[in-house]
Short mmCIF file of C-alpha atoms in Angstrom, two decimals:
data_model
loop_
_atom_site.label_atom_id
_atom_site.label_comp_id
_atom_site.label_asym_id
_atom_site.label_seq_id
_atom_site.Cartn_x
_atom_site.Cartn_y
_atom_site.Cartn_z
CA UNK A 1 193.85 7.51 220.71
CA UNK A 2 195.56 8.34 223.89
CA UNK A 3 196.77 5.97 226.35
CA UNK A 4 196.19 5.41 230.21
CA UNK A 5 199.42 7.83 230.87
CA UNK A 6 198.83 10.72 228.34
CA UNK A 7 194.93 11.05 229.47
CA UNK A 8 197.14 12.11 232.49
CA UNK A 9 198.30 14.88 231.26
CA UNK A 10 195.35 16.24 229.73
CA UNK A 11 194.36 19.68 231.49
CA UNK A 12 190.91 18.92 233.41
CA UNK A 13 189.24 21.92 230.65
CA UNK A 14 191.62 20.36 227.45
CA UNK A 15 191.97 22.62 224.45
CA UNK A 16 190.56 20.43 221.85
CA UNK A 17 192.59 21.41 219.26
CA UNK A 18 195.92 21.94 220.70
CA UNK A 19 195.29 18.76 223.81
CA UNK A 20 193.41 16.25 222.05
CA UNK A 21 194.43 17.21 218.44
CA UNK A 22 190.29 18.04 216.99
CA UNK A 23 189.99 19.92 214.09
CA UNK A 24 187.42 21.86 213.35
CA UNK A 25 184.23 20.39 211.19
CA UNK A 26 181.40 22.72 208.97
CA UNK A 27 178.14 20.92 210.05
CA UNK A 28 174.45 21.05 209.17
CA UNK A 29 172.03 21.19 211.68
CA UNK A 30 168.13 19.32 211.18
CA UNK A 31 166.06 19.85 213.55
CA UNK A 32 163.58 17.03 214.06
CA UNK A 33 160.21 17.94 212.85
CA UNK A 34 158.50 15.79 215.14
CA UNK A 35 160.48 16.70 218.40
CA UNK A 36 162.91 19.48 219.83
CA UNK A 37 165.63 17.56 218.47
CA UNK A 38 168.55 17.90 216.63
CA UNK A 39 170.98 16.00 214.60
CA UNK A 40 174.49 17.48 213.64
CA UNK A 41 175.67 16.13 210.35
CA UNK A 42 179.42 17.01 208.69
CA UNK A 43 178.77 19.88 205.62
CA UNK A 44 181.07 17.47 203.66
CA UNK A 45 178.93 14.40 202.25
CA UNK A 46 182.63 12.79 201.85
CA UNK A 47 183.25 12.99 205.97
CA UNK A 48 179.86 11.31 206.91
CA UNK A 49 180.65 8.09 208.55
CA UNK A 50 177.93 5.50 209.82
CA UNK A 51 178.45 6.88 213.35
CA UNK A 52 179.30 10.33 212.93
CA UNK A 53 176.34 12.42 213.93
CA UNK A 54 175.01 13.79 217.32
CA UNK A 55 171.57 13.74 218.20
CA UNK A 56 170.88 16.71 220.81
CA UNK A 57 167.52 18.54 222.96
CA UNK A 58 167.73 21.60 222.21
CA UNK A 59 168.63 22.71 225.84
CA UNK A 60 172.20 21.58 224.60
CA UNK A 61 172.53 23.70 222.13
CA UNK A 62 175.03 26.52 222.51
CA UNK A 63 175.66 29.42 219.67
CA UNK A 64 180.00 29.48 220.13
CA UNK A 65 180.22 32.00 216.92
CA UNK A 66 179.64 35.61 218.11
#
């Protein structure tokens, strides 16, 4: 976690690896089959956590792999 001063110096468009020190995660997508939902859940059964998901419309879904 950062503090107060090192948010600072965070670029305004951070790198997330190399700024705020992400890695990246393999994750399964499900959509909802009862809306245009989706949840993001890590590949790894062993890296699921109680809050670590992201439930998204689909309008925020972006392909980043070419």
């Amino acid at each position: 976690m950062f503090s107060n001063n090192e948010w600072d110096d965070v670029p305004d468009d951070p790198d997330p690896h190399e700024n705020l020190d992400y890695e990246m995660e393999e994750l399964t997508v499900i959509q909802s089959e009862t809306d245009d939902k989706y949840v993001f859940l890590p590949a790894e059964e062993d890296h699921l956590l109680e809050d670590a998901f992201i439930v998204a419309g689909a309008d925020a879904l972006v392909e980043l792999r070419e």
